[in-house]
CSV table of C-alpha atoms and ligand atoms in Angstrom, one decimal:
chain,number,residue,atom,x,y,z
A,1,MET,CA,0.0,0.0,0.0
A,2,PRO,CA,1.5,3.4,-0.9
A,3,SER,CA,2.1,5.7,2.0
A,4,ILE,CA,-0.5,8.3,2.9
A,5,ARG,CA,2.1,10.9,2.1
A,6,ASN,CA,2.5,9.6,-1.4
A,7,LYS,CA,-1.2,9.4,-2.0
A,8,LEU,CA,-1.8,12.9,-0.8
A,9,GLY,CA,1.2,14.3,-2.6
A,10,ALA,CA,0.0,12.9,-5.9
A,11,ALA,CA,-3.6,14.2,-5.3
A,12,ALA,CA,-2.5,17.6,-4.3
A,13,THR,CA,-0.1,17.9,-7.2
A,14,GLY,CA,-2.8,16.9,-9.6
A,15,THR,CA,-5.3,19.5,-8.3
A,16,LEU,CA,-2.7,22.2,-8.5
A,17,LEU,CA,-1.7,21.3,-12.0
A,18,THR,CA,-5.3,21.3,-13.1
A,19,LEU,CA,-5.6,24.8,-11.8
A,20,GLY,CA,-2.5,25.8,-13.6
A,21,LEU,CA,-0.7,26.6,-10.3
A,22,ALA,CA,2.8,25.7,-9.3
A,23,LEU,CA,3.4,23.7,-6.1
A,24,ALA,CA,4.7,26.2,-3.5
A,25,PRO,CA,7.9,25.2,-1.8
A,26,THR,CA,6.2,25.8,1.6
A,27,ALA,CA,3.8,23.0,1.0
A,28,PRO,CA,3.1,22.2,4.7
A,29,ALA,CA,2.0,25.7,5.4
A,30,ALA,CA,-0.2,25.7,2.4
A,31,ALA,CA,-1.9,22.3,3.1
A,32,ALA,CA,-5.7,22.2,2.6
A,33,ALA,CA,-7.8,22.3,5.7
A,34,ASP,CA,-9.0,18.7,5.2
A,35,ASP,CA,-5.5,17.4,5.2
A,36,THR,CA,-4.8,18.4,8.7
A,37,LEU,CA,-4.4,16.4,11.9
A,38,ARG,CA,-7.4,18.0,13.4
A,39,SER,CA,-9.7,17.2,10.5
A,40,ALA,CA,-8.4,13.6,10.7
A,41,ALA,CA,-9.2,13.6,14.4
A,42,ARG,CA,-12.8,14.6,13.8
A,43,GLY,CA,-15.2,11.9,14.9
A,44,THR,CA,-12.6,9.9,16.8
A,45,GLY,CA,-13.4,11.3,20.3
A,46,VAL,CA,-9.7,12.2,20.7
A,47,ARG,CA,-8.5,15.8,20.4
A,48,ILE,CA,-5.1,16.4,18.9
A,49,GLY,CA,-3.0,19.0,20.6
A,50,THR,CA,0.3,20.8,20.9
A,51,ALA,CA,2.2,22.7,23.6
A,52,ILE,CA,2.6,26.3,22.6
A,53,ASP,CA,5.7,28.4,23.0
A,54,MET,CA,4.3,32.0,23.3
A,55,THR,CA,7.4,33.7,22.0
A,56,ALA,CA,7.3,31.6,18.9
A,57,LEU,CA,3.5,32.2,18.5
A,58,ALA,CA,4.2,36.0,18.6
A,59,GLU,CA,7.2,36.1,16.4
A,60,ASP,CA,6.9,33.2,13.9
A,61,ALA,CA,4.1,33.4,11.3
A,62,THR,CA,4.6,29.8,10.1
A,63,TYR,CA,4.5,28.5,13.6
A,64,ARG,CA,1.3,30.4,14.2
A,65,GLU,CA,-0.3,29.2,11.1
A,66,ILE,CA,0.5,25.5,11.7
A,67,ALA,CA,-0.5,25.7,15.4
A,68,GLY,CA,-3.9,27.1,14.4
A,69,ARG,CA,-4.4,24.8,11.5
A,70,GLU,CA,-3.4,21.4,12.7
A,71,PHE,CA,-4.5,21.1,16.3
A,72,ASN,CA,-7.8,21.4,18.2
A,73,THR,CA,-6.4,21.6,21.7
A,74,VAL,CA,-3.4,23.6,23.0
A,75,THR,CA,-1.3,23.6,26.2
A,76,PRO,CA,0.8,26.5,27.3
A,77,GLU,CA,4.4,25.1,27.5
A,78,ASN,CA,5.4,27.6,30.2
A,79,VAL,CA,3.1,30.6,30.7
A,80,MET,CA,0.6,29.2,33.2
A,81,LYS,CA,3.3,27.9,35.6
A,82,TRP,CA,3.5,29.5,38.9
A,83,GLU,CA,6.8,31.4,38.3
A,84,ALA,CA,5.2,32.8,35.1
A,85,VAL,CA,1.9,34.0,36.5
A,86,GLU,CA,3.2,35.3,39.9
A,87,PRO,CA,6.8,36.3,39.5
A,88,THR,CA,6.5,38.7,42.4
A,89,ARG,CA,4.4,37.8,45.4
A,90,GLY,CA,0.9,39.2,45.0
A,91,THR,CA,1.5,40.5,41.5
A,92,TYR,CA,0.0,38.4,38.7
A,93,ASN,CA,0.9,38.5,35.1
A,94,TRP,CA,-1.9,36.8,33.2
A,95,ALA,CA,-1.2,38.5,29.9
A,96,PRO,CA,0.7,35.7,28.0
A,97,ALA,CA,-1.6,33.0,29.2
A,98,ASP,CA,-4.6,35.1,28.3
A,99,GLN,CA,-3.2,35.5,24.8
A,100,LEU,CA,-3.0,31.8,24.4
A,101,VAL,CA,-6.6,31.3,25.6
A,102,ASP,CA,-7.7,34.0,23.1
A,103,PHE,CA,-5.7,32.3,20.3
A,104,ALA,CA,-7.3,29.0,21.2
A,105,ARG,CA,-10.8,30.5,21.2
A,106,SER,CA,-10.4,32.1,17.8
A,107,HIS,CA,-9.1,28.8,16.4
A,108,GLY,CA,-11.8,26.6,17.9
A,109,GLN,CA,-9.3,24.9,20.2
A,110,LYS,CA,-9.7,23.7,23.8
A,111,VAL,CA,-7.0,24.6,26.3
A,112,ARG,CA,-5.3,22.2,28.7
A,113,GLY,CA,-4.1,24.2,31.7
A,114,HIS,CA,-0.6,23.3,32.9
A,115,THR,CA,0.2,23.2,35.8
A,116,LEU,CA,-0.9,24.0,39.4
A,117,VAL,CA,1.2,22.1,41.9
A,118,TRP,CA,4.7,21.1,40.9
A,119,HIS,CA,8.2,21.0,42.3
A,120,SER,CA,9.7,22.9,39.4
A,121,GLN,CA,9.3,26.4,37.9
A,122,ASN,CA,8.0,27.9,41.1
A,123,PRO,CA,8.9,31.5,41.8
A,124,SER,CA,12.0,32.1,43.9
A,125,TRP,CA,10.0,34.2,46.5
A,126,LEU,CA,8.1,31.0,47.2
A,127,THR,CA,10.9,28.5,47.4
A,128,GLU,CA,13.6,30.7,49.0
A,129,ASP,CA,11.6,32.2,51.8
A,130,ALA,CA,11.2,30.3,55.1
A,131,PHE,CA,7.4,30.0,55.1
A,132,THR,CA,5.8,27.9,57.8
A,133,PRO,CA,3.7,24.9,56.7
A,134,ALA,CA,0.5,26.8,57.5
A,135,GLN,CA,1.7,29.7,55.3
A,136,LEU,CA,2.6,27.4,52.5
A,137,ARG,CA,-0.8,25.8,52.6
A,138,ARG,CA,-2.5,29.2,52.4
A,139,LEU,CA,-0.2,30.3,49.5
A,140,LEU,CA,-0.9,27.1,47.6
A,141,ARG,CA,-4.7,27.4,48.2
A,142,GLN,CA,-4.7,31.0,47.1
A,143,HIS,CA,-2.6,30.3,44.0
A,144,ILE,CA,-5.0,27.6,42.9
A,145,LEU,CA,-8.1,29.5,43.6
A,146,ASP,CA,-6.7,32.6,41.9
A,147,GLU,CA,-5.3,30.9,38.8
A,148,VAL,CA,-8.2,28.5,38.2
A,149,GLY,CA,-10.6,31.3,39.0
A,150,HIS,CA,-9.0,33.6,36.6
A,151,PHE,CA,-9.5,31.2,33.7
A,152,ARG,CA,-12.8,29.8,35.0
A,153,GLY,CA,-14.9,28.5,32.1
A,154,ARG,CA,-12.1,28.8,29.6
A,155,ILE,CA,-10.0,25.7,30.5
A,156,TRP,CA,-11.0,22.3,29.4
A,157,ALA,CA,-8.7,20.3,31.6
A,158,TRP,CA,-6.1,21.2,34.3
A,159,ASP,CA,-3.0,19.3,35.1
A,160,VAL,CA,-3.6,19.9,38.8
A,161,ALA,CA,-0.7,17.9,40.3
A,162,ASN,CA,2.4,17.3,38.2
A,163,GLU,CA,5.1,14.7,38.7
A,164,VAL,CA,4.3,13.8,42.3
A,165,PHE,CA,5.9,10.3,42.4
A,166,ASN,CA,9.5,8.9,42.0
A,167,GLU,CA,10.3,6.1,39.6
A,168,ASP,CA,9.9,3.5,42.4
A,169,GLY,CA,6.4,4.8,43.2
A,170,THR,CA,7.3,6.6,46.4
A,171,PRO,CA,6.0,10.2,46.9
A,172,ARG,CA,8.5,12.7,45.4
A,173,ASP,CA,10.2,14.8,48.0
A,174,THR,CA,9.0,18.4,47.3
A,175,ILE,CA,8.4,21.6,49.2
A,176,TRP,CA,4.7,20.5,49.3
A,177,LEU,CA,5.2,17.0,50.6
A,178,ARG,CA,7.7,18.2,53.2
A,179,ALA,CA,5.5,21.0,54.5
A,180,LEU,CA,2.0,19.6,54.0
A,181,GLY,CA,2.3,15.8,53.8
A,182,PRO,CA,0.7,13.7,51.0
A,183,GLY,CA,-2.7,15.3,51.6
A,184,TYR,CA,-1.7,18.3,49.6
A,185,ILE,CA,-2.7,16.4,46.4
A,186,ALA,CA,-6.3,15.9,47.5
A,187,ASP,CA,-6.4,19.5,48.7
A,188,ALA,CA,-5.2,20.8,45.4
A,189,PHE,CA,-7.9,19.0,43.5
A,190,ARG,CA,-10.6,20.2,45.9
A,191,TRP,CA,-9.5,23.8,45.5
A,192,ALA,CA,-9.3,23.6,41.7
A,193,HIS,CA,-12.8,22.1,41.6
A,194,GLN,CA,-14.1,24.8,43.9
A,195,ALA,CA,-12.7,27.5,41.5
A,196,ASP,CA,-14.0,25.9,38.3
A,197,PRO,CA,-16.4,23.0,38.8
A,198,LYS,CA,-16.6,22.2,35.1
A,199,ALA,CA,-12.9,21.8,34.4
A,200,LYS,CA,-11.6,18.3,34.1
A,201,LEU,CA,-8.9,17.7,36.7
A,202,PHE,CA,-5.8,15.6,35.9
A,203,LEU,CA,-2.8,14.0,37.5
A,204,ASN,CA,0.1,14.1,35.1
A,205,ASP,CA,3.6,12.6,34.9
A,206,TYR,CA,6.3,11.1,32.7
A,207,ASN,CA,7.5,7.4,32.6
A,208,VAL,CA,4.0,6.3,33.4
A,209,GLU,CA,2.9,5.2,29.9
A,210,TRP,CA,3.6,1.6,30.7
A,211,LEU,CA,3.2,-0.8,33.6
A,212,SER,CA,5.7,0.1,36.3
A,213,PRO,CA,5.9,0.9,40.0
A,214,LYS,CA,5.4,4.6,39.1
A,215,SER,CA,2.2,4.0,37.1
A,216,ASP,CA,1.0,1.6,39.8
A,217,ALA,CA,1.4,4.5,42.3
A,218,TYR,CA,-0.9,6.6,40.2
A,219,TYR,CA,-3.4,3.8,39.7
A,220,ASN,CA,-3.6,3.3,43.5
A,221,LEU,CA,-3.7,7.0,44.2
A,222,ILE,CA,-6.7,7.5,41.9
A,223,ILE,CA,-8.6,4.7,43.6
A,224,GLN,CA,-7.8,6.2,47.0
A,225,LEU,CA,-8.8,9.7,46.0
A,226,ARG,CA,-12.0,8.7,44.4
A,227,ARG,CA,-12.9,6.6,47.5
A,228,GLN,CA,-12.5,9.8,49.5
A,229,GLY,CA,-14.7,11.8,47.0
A,230,VAL,CA,-11.8,13.9,45.7
A,231,PRO,CA,-12.7,15.4,42.3
A,232,VAL,CA,-10.0,13.7,40.2
A,233,HIS,CA,-11.2,13.2,36.6
A,234,GLY,CA,-8.2,12.2,34.6
A,235,PHE,CA,-4.7,10.7,34.3
A,236,GLY,CA,-2.2,12.4,32.0
A,237,MET,CA,0.7,10.4,30.6
A,238,GLN,CA,3.3,12.9,29.3
A,239,GLY,CA,4.9,10.5,26.7
A,240,HIS,CA,8.4,11.8,26.7
A,241,LEU,CA,10.1,8.8,25.1
A,242,ALA,CA,13.7,8.2,23.9
A,243,LEU,CA,14.4,5.8,21.1
A,244,GLN,CA,17.7,4.5,22.7
A,245,TYR,CA,15.7,3.0,25.5
A,246,GLY,CA,13.3,1.2,23.2
A,247,LEU,CA,9.6,1.7,22.7
A,248,PRO,CA,7.5,0.6,25.7
A,249,THR,CA,5.5,-2.7,25.3
A,250,THR,CA,2.7,-2.4,27.9
A,251,VAL,CA,1.2,1.0,27.0
A,252,LEU,CA,-2.2,-0.4,26.0
A,253,GLU,CA,-2.5,-2.6,29.1
A,254,ASN,CA,-1.7,0.4,31.2
A,255,VAL,CA,-4.1,2.8,29.5
A,256,GLN,CA,-6.8,0.1,29.7
A,257,ARG,CA,-6.5,-0.3,33.5
A,258,PHE,CA,-7.0,3.5,34.0
A,259,ASP,CA,-9.8,3.5,31.5
A,260,ALA,CA,-11.5,0.7,33.5
A,261,LEU,CA,-11.4,2.9,36.6
A,262,GLY,CA,-13.7,5.3,34.8
A,263,VAL,CA,-11.3,8.2,34.7
A,264,GLN,CA,-10.3,10.0,31.5
A,265,THR,CA,-6.8,9.5,30.1
A,266,ALA,CA,-4.7,11.6,27.9
A,267,PHE,CA,-1.3,11.7,26.3
A,268,THR,CA,-0.2,15.2,27.3
A,269,GLU,CA,3.4,15.9,26.2
A,270,VAL,CA,4.4,13.4,23.6
A,271,ASP,CA,7.8,13.7,22.0
A,272,ILE,CA,10.3,11.0,21.0
A,273,ARG,CA,13.9,12.0,21.1
A,274,MET,CA,16.9,10.3,19.6
A,275,GLN,CA,20.6,10.4,19.6
A,276,LEU,CA,21.7,12.7,16.8
A,277,PRO,CA,22.2,12.5,13.9
A,278,ALA,CA,18.8,11.2,12.8
A,279,ASP,CA,18.8,8.5,10.2
A,280,PRO,CA,16.0,6.7,8.3
A,281,ILE,CA,15.7,3.9,10.8
A,282,LYS,CA,15.5,6.2,13.8
A,283,VAL,CA,13.0,8.4,11.9
A,284,ALA,CA,10.9,5.3,11.2
A,285,ALA,CA,11.1,4.1,14.8
A,286,GLN,CA,10.0,7.5,16.0
A,287,ALA,CA,7.0,7.4,13.7
A,288,GLU,CA,6.2,4.0,15.1
A,289,GLY,CA,6.4,5.4,18.7
A,290,PHE,CA,4.1,8.3,18.0
A,291,GLY,CA,1.7,5.8,16.4
A,292,LEU,CA,2.0,3.3,19.3
A,293,LEU,CA,0.8,5.9,21.9
A,294,LEU,CA,-1.9,7.2,19.6
A,295,ARG,CA,-3.3,3.7,18.9
A,296,ALA,CA,-3.5,3.0,22.6
A,297,CYS,CA,-5.5,6.2,23.1
A,298,LEU,CA,-7.8,5.4,20.2
A,299,LEU,CA,-8.4,1.8,21.5
A,300,VAL,CA,-9.9,2.8,24.8
A,301,ARG,CA,-13.1,4.6,25.6
A,302,ASN,CA,-12.0,7.4,27.8
A,303,CYS,CA,-8.8,8.7,26.3
A,304,VAL,CA,-9.7,12.2,25.3
A,305,SER,CA,-6.6,13.9,23.9
A,306,TYR,CA,-3.1,13.4,22.5
A,307,THR,CA,-0.8,16.4,22.7
A,308,VAL,CA,2.7,16.7,21.3
A,309,TRP,CA,5.2,18.8,23.4
A,310,GLY,CA,5.9,21.2,20.6
A,311,PHE,CA,5.3,20.3,17.0
A,312,THR,CA,8.6,21.5,15.5
A,313,ASP,CA,12.2,20.8,16.4
A,314,LYS,CA,12.8,24.5,16.0
A,315,TYR,CA,11.6,25.2,19.5
A,316,SER,CA,11.9,21.8,21.2
A,317,TRP,CA,13.1,21.7,24.8
A,318,VAL,CA,15.0,18.5,24.2
A,319,PRO,CA,18.4,19.6,22.8
A,320,GLY,CA,18.8,22.1,25.7
A,321,VAL,CA,18.4,19.4,28.3
A,322,PHE,CA,19.7,16.1,26.7
A,323,GLN,CA,23.1,16.7,25.1
A,324,GLY,CA,23.5,15.2,21.7
A,325,GLU,CA,19.8,14.3,21.5
A,326,GLY,CA,16.9,16.0,19.6
A,327,SER,CA,14.7,15.7,16.5
A,328,ALA,CA,11.9,14.8,18.9
A,329,THR,CA,8.9,16.4,17.3
A,330,PRO,CA,6.7,15.6,14.2
A,331,TYR,CA,8.1,18.6,12.1
A,332,THR,CA,11.7,19.5,11.2
A,333,GLU,CA,13.1,22.9,12.2
A,334,ASP,CA,12.1,24.2,8.8
A,335,TYR,CA,8.5,22.9,9.2
A,336,GLN,CA,8.7,19.8,6.9
A,337,PRO,CA,6.4,17.1,8.3
A,338,LYS,CA,8.2,13.9,9.2
A,339,PRO,CA,7.0,10.3,8.9
A,340,ALA,CA,5.7,10.8,12.5
A,341,TYR,CA,3.3,13.5,11.3
A,342,TYR,CA,1.9,11.2,8.6
A,343,THR,CA,1.6,8.3,11.0
A,344,LEU,CA,-0.4,10.4,13.4
A,345,ARG,CA,-2.7,11.6,10.6
A,346,ASP,CA,-3.0,8.1,9.0
A,347,THR,CA,-3.8,6.6,12.4
A,348,LEU,CA,-6.4,9.2,13.2
A,349,ARG,CA,-8.1,8.7,9.8
A,350,LEU,CA,-8.3,4.9,10.5
A,351,ALA,CA,-10.3,5.7,13.6
A,352,SER,CA,-12.6,8.5,12.4
B,401,LIG,O1,9.2,22.4,27.8
B,401,LIG,C1,9.3,23.1,29.0
B,401,LIG,C2,10.6,23.9,29.0
B,401,LIG,O2,10.5,25.0,28.1
B,401,LIG,C3,10.9,24.4,30.4
B,401,LIG,O3,12.2,25.0,30.4
B,401,LIG,C4,10.9,23.2,31.3
B,401,LIG,C5,11.3,23.6,32.8
B,401,LIG,O4,11.2,22.5,33.6
B,401,LIG,O5,9.6,22.6,31.3
B,401,LIG,C6,9.4,22.0,30.1
B,401,LIG,O6,8.1,21.4,30.1
B,401,LIG,C7,8.0,20.3,31.0
B,401,LIG,C8,6.6,20.2,31.5
B,401,LIG,O7,6.2,21.4,32.0
B,401,LIG,C9,6.4,19.1,32.5
B,401,LIG,N1,6.9,17.8,32.0
B,401,LIG,C10,8.2,17.8,31.4
B,401,LIG,C11,8.4,18.9,30.4
B,401,LIG,C12,9.8,18.9,29.7
B,401,LIG,O8,10.7,19.2,30.7
């Protein structure tokens, strides 16, 4: 069977020739609306999303065009994190996050809010001062009520608590665990629910896409929270994979067990990095990985979205953090779709 890419390429070329037009070199930016990921996702019950870098969105017209055209949900990569919204104690800066919410609204996209309680990207005034546990609890409560309240009615789903477990399934040692004990997680969900009763509230982490002590910890936590009546609605699996460790084999079983609990699931930050340079085998393996996670999502009832952590290598976080690694997203730095892009679209089409 010819690849989707070839089939579409031939069709598109034919149409353009009939019209007497030349194929523009910037073919990806000029793709017809019906050839997009979001049109392929229509009818599948799964939204297709991307993290958005607000600087790129403001400065790069091609980035903006593809972001608006290909995806029907977006997640702010950084601008809703605590250090971004409250850099100085008591002074909020909502402007960049508001801009994203406006962009989403004008492009018919839902927004995943990210993230309310985390050990990272907290403002220095919060982490460096010697607050008492009672003060920290009040600060966390106020932060959640203020932020969720600010966006009330405009956020589809919140990553309420992010990365709260270690690899062995023990609670991660954070400022919150130390001061407030493990109950801070339930509190965070209750406060978020109070501030926006309609938003879907998620736990979110990496290395939880397969069966492991870490994903077991989330499975057990969700059971426990729901038994206590805590409003937890979903489990987000980030999906930061690396080809050199191999593709995981128990993703479907893992997603299925969360699905059976009756909570929503989502792949929230998918990217698949590799040791550079890329070569055709790595590129093919990467496409397989993107497809593997998407198929697992499409095969269960309550998996609601699949978000890539940036759609172009041009702004990916990976090379800055993992030396010698990169090429982790579905588009090259100059916006050429990779096999991973076509695998995503092909897979969505099979399910629609
Ligand atoms: O992509 C984000 C990058 O720009 C930030 O510098 C980094 C800081 O920790 O956070 C990155 O996003 C992370 C996300 O918020 C949570 N899961 C892991 C992501 C990659 O580090």
